[in-house]
Structure formats: C-alpha cells, structure tokens
Tab-separated table of C-alpha atoms in Angstrom:
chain	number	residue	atom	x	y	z
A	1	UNK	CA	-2.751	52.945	-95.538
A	2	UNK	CA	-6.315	53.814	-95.756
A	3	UNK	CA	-7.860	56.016	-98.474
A	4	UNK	CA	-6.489	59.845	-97.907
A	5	UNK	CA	-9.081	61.191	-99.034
A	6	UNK	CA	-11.414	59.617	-96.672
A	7	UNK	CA	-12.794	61.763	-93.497
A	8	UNK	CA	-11.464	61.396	-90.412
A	9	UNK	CA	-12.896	58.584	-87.952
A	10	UNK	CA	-12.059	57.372	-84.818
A	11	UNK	CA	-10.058	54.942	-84.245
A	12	UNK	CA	-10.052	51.815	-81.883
A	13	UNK	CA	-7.153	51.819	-79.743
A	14	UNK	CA	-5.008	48.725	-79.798
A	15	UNK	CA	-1.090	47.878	-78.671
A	16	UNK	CA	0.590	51.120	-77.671
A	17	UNK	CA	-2.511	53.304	-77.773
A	18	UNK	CA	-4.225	51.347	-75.588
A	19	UNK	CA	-1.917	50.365	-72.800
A	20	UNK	CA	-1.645	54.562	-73.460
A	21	UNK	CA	-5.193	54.588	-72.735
A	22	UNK	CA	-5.693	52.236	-69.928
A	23	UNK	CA	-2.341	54.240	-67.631
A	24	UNK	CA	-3.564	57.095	-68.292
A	25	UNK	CA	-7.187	56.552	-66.915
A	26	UNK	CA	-5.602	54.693	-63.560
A	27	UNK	CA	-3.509	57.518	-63.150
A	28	UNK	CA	-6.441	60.331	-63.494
A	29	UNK	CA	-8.420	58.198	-61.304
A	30	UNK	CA	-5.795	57.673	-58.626
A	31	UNK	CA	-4.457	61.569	-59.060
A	32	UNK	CA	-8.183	62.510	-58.356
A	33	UNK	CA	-9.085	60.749	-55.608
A	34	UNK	CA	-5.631	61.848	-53.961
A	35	UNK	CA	-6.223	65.526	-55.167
A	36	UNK	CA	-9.386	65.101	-53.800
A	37	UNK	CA	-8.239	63.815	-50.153
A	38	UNK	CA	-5.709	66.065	-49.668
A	39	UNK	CA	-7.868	68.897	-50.430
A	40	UNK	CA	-10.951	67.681	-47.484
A	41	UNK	CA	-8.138	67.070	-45.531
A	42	UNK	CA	-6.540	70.650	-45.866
A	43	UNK	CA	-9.537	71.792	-45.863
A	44	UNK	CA	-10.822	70.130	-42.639
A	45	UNK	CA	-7.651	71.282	-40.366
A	46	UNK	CA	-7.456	74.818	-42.118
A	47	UNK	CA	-3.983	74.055	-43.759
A	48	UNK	CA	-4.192	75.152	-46.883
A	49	UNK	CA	-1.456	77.257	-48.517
A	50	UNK	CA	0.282	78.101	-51.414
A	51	UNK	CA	1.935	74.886	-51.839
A	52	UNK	CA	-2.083	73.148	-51.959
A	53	UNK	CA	-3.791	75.792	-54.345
A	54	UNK	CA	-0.474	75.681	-56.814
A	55	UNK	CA	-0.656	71.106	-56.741
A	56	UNK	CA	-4.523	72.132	-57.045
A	57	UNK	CA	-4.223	74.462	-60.217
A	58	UNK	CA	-1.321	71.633	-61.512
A	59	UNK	CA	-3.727	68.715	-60.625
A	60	UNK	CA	-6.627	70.463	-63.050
A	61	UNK	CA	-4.482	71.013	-65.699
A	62	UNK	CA	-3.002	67.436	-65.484
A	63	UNK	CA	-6.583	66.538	-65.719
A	64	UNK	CA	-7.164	68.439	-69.440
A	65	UNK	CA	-3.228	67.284	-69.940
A	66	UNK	CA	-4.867	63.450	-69.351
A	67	UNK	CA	-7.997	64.118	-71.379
A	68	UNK	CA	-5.584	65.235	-74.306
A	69	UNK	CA	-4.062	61.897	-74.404
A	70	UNK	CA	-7.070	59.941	-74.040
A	71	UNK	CA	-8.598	61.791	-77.061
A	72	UNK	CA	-5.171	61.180	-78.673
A	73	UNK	CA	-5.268	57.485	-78.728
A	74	UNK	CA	-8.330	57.470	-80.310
A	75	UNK	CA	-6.904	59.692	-83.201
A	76	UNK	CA	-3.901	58.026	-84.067
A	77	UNK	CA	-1.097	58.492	-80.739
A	78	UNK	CA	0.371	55.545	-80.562
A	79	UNK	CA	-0.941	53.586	-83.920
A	80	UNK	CA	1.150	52.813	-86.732
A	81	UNK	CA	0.543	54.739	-90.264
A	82	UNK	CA	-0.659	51.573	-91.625
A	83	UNK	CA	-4.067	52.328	-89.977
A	84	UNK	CA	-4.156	55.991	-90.322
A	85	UNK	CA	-5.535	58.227	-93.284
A	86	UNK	CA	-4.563	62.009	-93.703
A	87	UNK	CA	-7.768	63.302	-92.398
A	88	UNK	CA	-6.701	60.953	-89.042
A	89	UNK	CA	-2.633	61.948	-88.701
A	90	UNK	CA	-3.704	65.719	-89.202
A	91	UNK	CA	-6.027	65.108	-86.180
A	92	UNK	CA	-3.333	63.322	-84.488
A	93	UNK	CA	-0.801	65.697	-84.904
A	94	UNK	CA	-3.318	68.612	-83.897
A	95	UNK	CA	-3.565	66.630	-80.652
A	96	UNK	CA	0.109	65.855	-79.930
A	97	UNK	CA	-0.141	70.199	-80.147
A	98	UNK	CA	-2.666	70.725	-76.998
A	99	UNK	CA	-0.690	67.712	-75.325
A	100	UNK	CA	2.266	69.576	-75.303
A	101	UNK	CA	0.911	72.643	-74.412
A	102	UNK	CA	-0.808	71.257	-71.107
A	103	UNK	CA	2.214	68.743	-70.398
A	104	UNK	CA	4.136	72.267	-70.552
A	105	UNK	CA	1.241	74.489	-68.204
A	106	UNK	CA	0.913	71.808	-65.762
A	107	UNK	CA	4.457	70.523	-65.095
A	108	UNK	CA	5.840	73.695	-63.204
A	109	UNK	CA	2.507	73.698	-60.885
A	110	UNK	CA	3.341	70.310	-59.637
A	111	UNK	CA	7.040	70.966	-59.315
A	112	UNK	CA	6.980	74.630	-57.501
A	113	UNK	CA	4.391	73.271	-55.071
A	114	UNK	CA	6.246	70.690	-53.617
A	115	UNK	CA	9.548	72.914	-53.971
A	116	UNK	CA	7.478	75.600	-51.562
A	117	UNK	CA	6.268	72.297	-49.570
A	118	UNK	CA	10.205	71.680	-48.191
A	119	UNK	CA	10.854	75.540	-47.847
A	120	UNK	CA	8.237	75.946	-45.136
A	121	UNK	CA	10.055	72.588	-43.684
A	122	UNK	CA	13.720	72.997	-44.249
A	123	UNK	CA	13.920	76.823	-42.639
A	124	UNK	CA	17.785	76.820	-43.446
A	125	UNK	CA	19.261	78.953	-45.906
A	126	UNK	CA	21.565	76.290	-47.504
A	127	UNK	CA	18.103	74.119	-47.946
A	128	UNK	CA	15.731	76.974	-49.086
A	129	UNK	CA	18.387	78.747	-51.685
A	130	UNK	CA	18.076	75.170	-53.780
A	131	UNK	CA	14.502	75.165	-53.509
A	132	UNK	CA	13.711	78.412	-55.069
A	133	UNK	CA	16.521	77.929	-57.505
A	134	UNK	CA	14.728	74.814	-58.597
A	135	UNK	CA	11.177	76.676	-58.572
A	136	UNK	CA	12.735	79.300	-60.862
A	137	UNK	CA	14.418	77.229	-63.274
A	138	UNK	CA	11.120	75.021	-63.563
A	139	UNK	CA	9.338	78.216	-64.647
A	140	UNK	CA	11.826	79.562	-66.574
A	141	UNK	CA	12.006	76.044	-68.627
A	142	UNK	CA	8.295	75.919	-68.735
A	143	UNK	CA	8.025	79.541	-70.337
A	144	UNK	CA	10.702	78.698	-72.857
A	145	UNK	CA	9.035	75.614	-73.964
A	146	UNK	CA	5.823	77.407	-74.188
A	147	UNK	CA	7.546	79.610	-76.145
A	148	UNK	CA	9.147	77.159	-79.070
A	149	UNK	CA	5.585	75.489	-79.188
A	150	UNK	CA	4.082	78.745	-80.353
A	151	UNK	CA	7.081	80.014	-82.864
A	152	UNK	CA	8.053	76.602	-84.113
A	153	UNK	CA	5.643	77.174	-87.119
A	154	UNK	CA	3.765	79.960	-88.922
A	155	UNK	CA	0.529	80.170	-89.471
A	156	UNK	CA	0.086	78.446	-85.859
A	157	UNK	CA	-1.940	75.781	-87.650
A	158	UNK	CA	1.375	74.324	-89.342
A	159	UNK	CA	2.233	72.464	-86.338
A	160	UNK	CA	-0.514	69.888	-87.561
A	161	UNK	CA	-1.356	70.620	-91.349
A	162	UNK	CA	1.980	70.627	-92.681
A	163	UNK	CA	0.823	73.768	-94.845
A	164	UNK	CA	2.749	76.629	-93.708
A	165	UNK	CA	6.477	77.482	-92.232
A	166	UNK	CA	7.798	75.871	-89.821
A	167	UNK	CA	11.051	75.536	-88.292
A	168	UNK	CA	13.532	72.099	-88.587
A	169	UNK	CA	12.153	69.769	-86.311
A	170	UNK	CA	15.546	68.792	-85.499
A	171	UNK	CA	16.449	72.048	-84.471
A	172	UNK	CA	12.878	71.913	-82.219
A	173	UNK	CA	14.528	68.783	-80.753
A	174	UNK	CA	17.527	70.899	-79.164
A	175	UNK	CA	14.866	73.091	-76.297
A	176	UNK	CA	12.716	69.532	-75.862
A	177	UNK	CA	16.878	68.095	-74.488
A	178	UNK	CA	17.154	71.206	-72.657
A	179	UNK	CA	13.700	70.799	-70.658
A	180	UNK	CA	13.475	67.196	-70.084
A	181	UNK	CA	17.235	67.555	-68.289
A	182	UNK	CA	16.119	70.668	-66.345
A	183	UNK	CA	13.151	68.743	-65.415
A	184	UNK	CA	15.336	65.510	-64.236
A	185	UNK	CA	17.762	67.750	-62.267
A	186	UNK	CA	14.541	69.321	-60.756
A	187	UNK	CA	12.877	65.890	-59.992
A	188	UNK	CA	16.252	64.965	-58.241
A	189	UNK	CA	17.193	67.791	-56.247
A	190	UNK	CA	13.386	68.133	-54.464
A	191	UNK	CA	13.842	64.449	-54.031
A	192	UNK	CA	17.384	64.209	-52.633
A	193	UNK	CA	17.204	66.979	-50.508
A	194	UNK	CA	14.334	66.235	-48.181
A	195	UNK	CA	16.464	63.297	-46.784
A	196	UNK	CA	19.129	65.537	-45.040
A	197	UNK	CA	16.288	67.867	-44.063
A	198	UNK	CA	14.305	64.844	-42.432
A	199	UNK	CA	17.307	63.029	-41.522
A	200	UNK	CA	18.292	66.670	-38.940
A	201	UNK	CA	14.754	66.401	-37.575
A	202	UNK	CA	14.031	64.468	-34.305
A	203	UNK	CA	11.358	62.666	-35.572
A	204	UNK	CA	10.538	58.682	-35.240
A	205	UNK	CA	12.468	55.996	-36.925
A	206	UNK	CA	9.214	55.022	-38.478
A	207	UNK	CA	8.213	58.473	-39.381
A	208	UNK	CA	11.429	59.047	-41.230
A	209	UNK	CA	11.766	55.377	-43.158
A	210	UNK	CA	7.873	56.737	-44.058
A	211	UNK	CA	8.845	59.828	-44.996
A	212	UNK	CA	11.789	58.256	-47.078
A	213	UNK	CA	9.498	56.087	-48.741
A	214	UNK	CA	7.194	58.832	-50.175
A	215	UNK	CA	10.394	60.799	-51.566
A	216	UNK	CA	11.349	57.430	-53.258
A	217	UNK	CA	8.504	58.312	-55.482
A	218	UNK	CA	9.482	61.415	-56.415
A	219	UNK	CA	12.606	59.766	-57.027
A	220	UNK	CA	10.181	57.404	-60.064
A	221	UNK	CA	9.069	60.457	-61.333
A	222	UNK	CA	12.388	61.854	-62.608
A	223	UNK	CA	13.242	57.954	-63.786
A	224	UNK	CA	10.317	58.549	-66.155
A	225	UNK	CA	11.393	61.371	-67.613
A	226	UNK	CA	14.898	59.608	-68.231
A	227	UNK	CA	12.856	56.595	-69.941
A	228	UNK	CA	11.433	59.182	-72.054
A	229	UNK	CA	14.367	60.942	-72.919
A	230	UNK	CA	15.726	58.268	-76.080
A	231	UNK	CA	12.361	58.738	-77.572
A	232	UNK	CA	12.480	62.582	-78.264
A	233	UNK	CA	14.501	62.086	-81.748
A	234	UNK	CA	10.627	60.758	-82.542
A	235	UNK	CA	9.245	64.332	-83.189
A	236	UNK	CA	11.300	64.284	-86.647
A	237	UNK	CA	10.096	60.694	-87.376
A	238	UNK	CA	9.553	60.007	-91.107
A	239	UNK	CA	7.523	57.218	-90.573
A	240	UNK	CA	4.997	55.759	-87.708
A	241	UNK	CA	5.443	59.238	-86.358
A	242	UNK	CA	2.289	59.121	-84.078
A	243	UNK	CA	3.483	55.663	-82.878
A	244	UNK	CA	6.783	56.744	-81.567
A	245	UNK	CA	5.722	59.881	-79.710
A	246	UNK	CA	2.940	57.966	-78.318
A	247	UNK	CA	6.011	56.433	-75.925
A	248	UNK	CA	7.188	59.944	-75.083
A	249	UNK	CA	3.384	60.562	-73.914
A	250	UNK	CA	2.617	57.515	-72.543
A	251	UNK	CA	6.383	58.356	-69.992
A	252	UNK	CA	4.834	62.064	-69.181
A	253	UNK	CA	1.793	60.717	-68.116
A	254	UNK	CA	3.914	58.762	-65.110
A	255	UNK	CA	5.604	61.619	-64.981
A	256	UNK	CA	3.277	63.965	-64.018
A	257	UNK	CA	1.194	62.008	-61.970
A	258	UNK	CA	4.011	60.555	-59.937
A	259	UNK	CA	4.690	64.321	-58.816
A	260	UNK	CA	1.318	64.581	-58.130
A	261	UNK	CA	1.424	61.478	-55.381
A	262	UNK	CA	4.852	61.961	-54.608
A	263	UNK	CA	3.756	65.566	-53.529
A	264	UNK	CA	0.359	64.674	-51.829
A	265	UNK	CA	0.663	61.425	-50.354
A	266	UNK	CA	1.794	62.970	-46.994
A	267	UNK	CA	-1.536	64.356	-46.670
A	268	UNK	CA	-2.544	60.625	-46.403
A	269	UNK	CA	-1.080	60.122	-43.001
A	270	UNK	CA	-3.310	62.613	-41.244
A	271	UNK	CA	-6.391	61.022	-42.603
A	272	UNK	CA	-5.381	57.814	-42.132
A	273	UNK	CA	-4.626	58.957	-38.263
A	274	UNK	CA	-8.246	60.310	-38.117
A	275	UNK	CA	-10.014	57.118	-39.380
A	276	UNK	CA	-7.628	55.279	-37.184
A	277	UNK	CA	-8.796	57.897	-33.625
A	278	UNK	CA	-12.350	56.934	-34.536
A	279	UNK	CA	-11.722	53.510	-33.674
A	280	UNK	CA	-9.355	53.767	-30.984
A	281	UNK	CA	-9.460	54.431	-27.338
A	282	UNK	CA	-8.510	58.172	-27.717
A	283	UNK	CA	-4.427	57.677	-27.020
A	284	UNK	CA	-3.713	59.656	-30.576
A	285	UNK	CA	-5.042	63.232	-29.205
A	286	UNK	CA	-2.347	65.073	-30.891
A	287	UNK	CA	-3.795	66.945	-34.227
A	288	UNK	CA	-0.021	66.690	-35.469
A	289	UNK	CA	0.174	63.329	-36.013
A	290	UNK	CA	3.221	63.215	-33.718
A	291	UNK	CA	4.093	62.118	-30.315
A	292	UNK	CA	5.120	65.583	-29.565
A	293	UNK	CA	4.182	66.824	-26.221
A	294	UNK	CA	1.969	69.855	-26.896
A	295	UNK	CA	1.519	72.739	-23.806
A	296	UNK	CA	-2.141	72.936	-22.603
A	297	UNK	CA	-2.930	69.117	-24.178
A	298	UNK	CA	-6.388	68.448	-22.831
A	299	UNK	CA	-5.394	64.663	-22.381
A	300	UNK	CA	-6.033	63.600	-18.649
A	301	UNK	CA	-3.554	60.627	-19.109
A	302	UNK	CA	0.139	60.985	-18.823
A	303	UNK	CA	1.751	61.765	-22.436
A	304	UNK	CA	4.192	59.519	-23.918
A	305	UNK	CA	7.185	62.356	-25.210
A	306	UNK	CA	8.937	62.193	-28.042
A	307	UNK	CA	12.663	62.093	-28.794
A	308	UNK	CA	12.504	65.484	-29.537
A	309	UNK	CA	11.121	66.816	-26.539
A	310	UNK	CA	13.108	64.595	-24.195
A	311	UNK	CA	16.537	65.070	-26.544
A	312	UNK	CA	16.190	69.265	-26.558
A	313	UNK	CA	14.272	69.921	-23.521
A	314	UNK	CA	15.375	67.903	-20.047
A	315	UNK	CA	18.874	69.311	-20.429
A	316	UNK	CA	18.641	73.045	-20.881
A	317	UNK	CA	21.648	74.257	-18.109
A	318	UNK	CA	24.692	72.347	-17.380
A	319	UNK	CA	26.913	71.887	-14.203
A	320	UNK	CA	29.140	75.109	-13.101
A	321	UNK	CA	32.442	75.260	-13.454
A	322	UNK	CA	32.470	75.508	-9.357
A	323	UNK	CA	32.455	71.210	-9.151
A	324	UNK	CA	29.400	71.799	-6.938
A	325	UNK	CA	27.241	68.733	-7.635
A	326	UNK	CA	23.759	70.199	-6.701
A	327	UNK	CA	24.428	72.989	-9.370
A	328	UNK	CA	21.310	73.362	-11.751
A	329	UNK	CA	23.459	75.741	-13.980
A	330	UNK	CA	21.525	78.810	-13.034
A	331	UNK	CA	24.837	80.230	-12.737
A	332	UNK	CA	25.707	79.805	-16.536
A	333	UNK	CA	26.522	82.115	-18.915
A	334	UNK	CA	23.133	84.191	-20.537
A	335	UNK	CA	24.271	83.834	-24.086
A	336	UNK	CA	24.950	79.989	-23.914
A	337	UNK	CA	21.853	79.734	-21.862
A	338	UNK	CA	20.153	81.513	-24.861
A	339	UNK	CA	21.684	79.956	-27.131
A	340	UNK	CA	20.336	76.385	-25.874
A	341	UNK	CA	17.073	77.618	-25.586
A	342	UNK	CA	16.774	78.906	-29.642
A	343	UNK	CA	17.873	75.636	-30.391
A	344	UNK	CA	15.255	73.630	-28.577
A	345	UNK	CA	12.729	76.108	-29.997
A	346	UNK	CA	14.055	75.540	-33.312
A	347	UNK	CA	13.806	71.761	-33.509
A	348	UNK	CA	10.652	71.581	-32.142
A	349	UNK	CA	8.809	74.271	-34.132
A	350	UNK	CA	10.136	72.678	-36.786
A	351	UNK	CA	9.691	68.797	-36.257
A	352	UNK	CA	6.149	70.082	-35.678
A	353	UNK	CA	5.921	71.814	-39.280
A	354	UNK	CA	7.035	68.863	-40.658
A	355	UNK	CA	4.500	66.373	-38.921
A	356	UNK	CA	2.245	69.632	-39.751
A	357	UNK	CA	2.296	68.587	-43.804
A	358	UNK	CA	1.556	65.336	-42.971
C-alpha cells in the first residue's frame, strides 16, 4: 500500500475499474440517445404522459447515478488496496455513499414508469391490481433504503471516514437482501405480465414476437440484479473492499439501464415507421403504427384490415333462432347484441393503445 499519509490522487483505472468505466459510458451513451428519441418522438405526436416524464426524471438521475461511478473508478471502485492510500479509500468510500443514494432515487422512476406504461394497456382489473402493487412496493423499498443509507451511521460523514457511529455492516446487509429481492420480483412481474396482456390483443404475429422481444429485456434487467445479489456480503469486506463492491456497481449499472431500454425501446418502432413513410410510396398512412382500419382515413386506396377489425367487427349479429337463412340477426336479443358490440369496442380501443406506445 501506498504512503497513508499521502494526499489523495487520482487514480488510473485498470481491470475491474475499467471494464466499470468503459459499461458504464456505453450504457449512458446508449440510455441518452434512447431517452433522447423517445422524448422527440413523444414529443412530435403529443404523447407524452406520466409514464414519459417519470422514465425522464429516472433517466436524469441515472445520468448523476452513471457520473457517480465514473468518478468512482477513478477513486478507488473497483481497485485492489494494494494501490490505494487512506486519503484515496476515504474518497472511495465517500463515493460508493452518493452511488447508493442515486442507484436508490433513480431505480423506482424507471420501474413505476413502465408499471403505469402496461396499466394504460392492460385495462383489466386482474392486470392493473399487480401493476400498482408493484409500483407501491418499488417505492416503498426505495424509501426504506433511503432510509438505512441515512441512519446507518452518525455523524452522516461516518459512512466514509470511519470516525463516528455506525451501525454493523452486517446488520446493513439484511435491508440491501430485502431490496435487491423486491426489486427482482418487480423486474419479473412487469416483465411476465405483458405477455398475457399482448398475447389477448389482436395484434400481428410479428408485432407480438416484437413486442416479446423487447420484454425479454426487461427480463436481463432483473438477471442483473440476481448476478449482483452474491456480491452484497462485500459491504462488510475486510479487505479489497472497494474492489468487491465495484462488482455490485458495475451489475446496477446493467441494471438500471436495461430498464431504461427495456421501457423505451417501443418508442423506437414509431420512429423507425416515420423514417421508413419518408421513403415509401405512402401505403403506411396510419399514425398508429398498425394495420388497423381507422374511420375517416384520408387514404384514397383500399385499406388492408387487420385481424382485429375483421375478427370483432364482420360478425356483430348472428342467425335467429327462426332457421330463416336470410336472417341478419336484427331480431336478436338487445343485451347480447350489446354485449357484442362492448366487446369489439374493447379490443379495438385497446389494440390501438397498445400500438399507441409504440
């Protein structure tokens, strides 16, 4: 180890701290530029809702969250104590601090948003119930965590100078179990569930394996977090302490910006459909994204319908009971009549808010 008494410097990142380093930049560059899309494209169609200003807020603070651990691994995240002085692991420690703090800030942004993403999508109870169960608990794990940061020592300044009280790290390690398997049963409930709500919509084969395919990342997201989960007995480290939590950063920095993608890549579609219109002949006139047939379409040529409007809509009255075979089922009953016609109404408006959040 290097003199203690010697001031702190910064270091050059090597092994851990710099594969730390170099993730963590792709990922702020790649959340950006996705952050950045989805908002012009929001924007652009007048879309934006809650869902978009709470990934926003989550996307900023995943940016300082990212910043954190690029300052870290230039004071001592992820470096063995062979290289470090005091001066260098009190810095260290002070920024494994403000990394937890944003880590803890940011995650519930990410996760709420997409939770109120599927609840303006899934419009059943036994889909929305889960939803806001999982927005709460997210919260209510974030605001605990919060919490522990701030009590765990006294002055506040212990957490990283060793010179005050402070409570048994491996007591500290009991919450950090708690949150990392609310956050995986989070991550895999707003991942699972989306299939049975797009597998009940009448969209397009394609649309749905699509759709499938951007959930799978969501799926990554909690698979990080269950990577990073052997690594939390690290906080009460005796030795190489900065090293070993450097893993447990390096996982919430997938983490974190796999929610971001898995939550804003359907955006993508729409603007990919608008750069591909500007080259075409005009056949993709529907602002949805969809081959949904919509009333008053300006298009002069004949509209190719979807399954959904063909499926729900050519078959509205059925054949009375009379045998007559020119019947058009005027004749039926009002309330199965009705009844028929909510549930056309229903797919459609809500096939249509699906292809809507893409």
């Amino acid at each position: 180890m290097d003199d203690p008494q010697a001031a702190w410097r910064a270091l050059s990142p090597e092994g851990l701290a710099a594969g730390i380093l170099v993730i963590t930049i792709i990922f702020s560059i790649t959340t950006t530029v996705m952050l950045l899309l989805r908002a012009y494209i929001r924007t652009v169609h007048r879309l934006n809702g809650p869902e978009d200003y709470l990934m926003y807020i989550g996307g900023v603070l995943n940016l300082g969250h990212n910043a954190a651990v690029v300052y870290g691994c230039f004071t001592g995240i992820g470096t063995r104590d062979g290289k470090l002085n005091l001066p260098i692991m009190v810095e260290g420690a002070k920024t494994v601090t403000v990394w937890q703090l944003l880590y803890i800030l940011s995650s519930p942004f990410i996760k709420v948003s997409i939770c109120a993403n599927l609840i303006r999508v899934a419009m059943k109870r036994r889909y929305i119930y889960p939803l806001k169960a999982m927005s709460g608990l997210a919260i209510a794990m974030s605001v605990m965590a919060f919490i522990v940061v701030f009590v765990q020592c006294r002055p506040f300044a212990a957490s990283w100078t060793g010179q005050g009280k402070c409570i048994s790290v491996d007591v500290i390690i009991i919450p950090t179990y708690v949150f990392s398997a609310a956050n995986i049963l989070v991550d895999w409930v707003v991942a699972i569930l989306p299939a049975f709500i797009v597998w009940n919509l009448q969209l397009r084969r394609k649309l749905k394996l699509l759709s499938f395919g951007i959930l799978g990342v969501g799926v990554l997201a909690s698979i990080a977090t269950i990577i990073r989960m052997p690594y939390i007995p690290s906080y009460a480290a005796k030795s190489d302490k900065l090293y070993k939590i450097g893993f447990i950063i390096l996982w919430t920095v997938v983490e974190l910006s796999l929610g971001i993608l898995a939550g804003s890549l359907p955006s993508l579609r729409k603007f990919f459909k608008s750069l591909s219109k500007d080259q075409s002949t005009g056949e993709h006139g529907n602002m949805y994204g969809s081959d949904l047939v919509t009333i008053g379409g300006g298009n002069s040529a004949k509209p190719q319908r979807s399954a959904a409007y063909e499926l729900n809509t050519t078959v509205v009255g059925r054949k009375s009971d009379s045998g007559d075979g020119n019947s058009d089922g005027v004749n039926d009953r009002d309330n199965d009549s009705t009844s028929r016609i909510i549930h056309v109404t229903r797919n459609v408006t809500q096939t249509r808010e699906w292809e809507r959040l893409r």
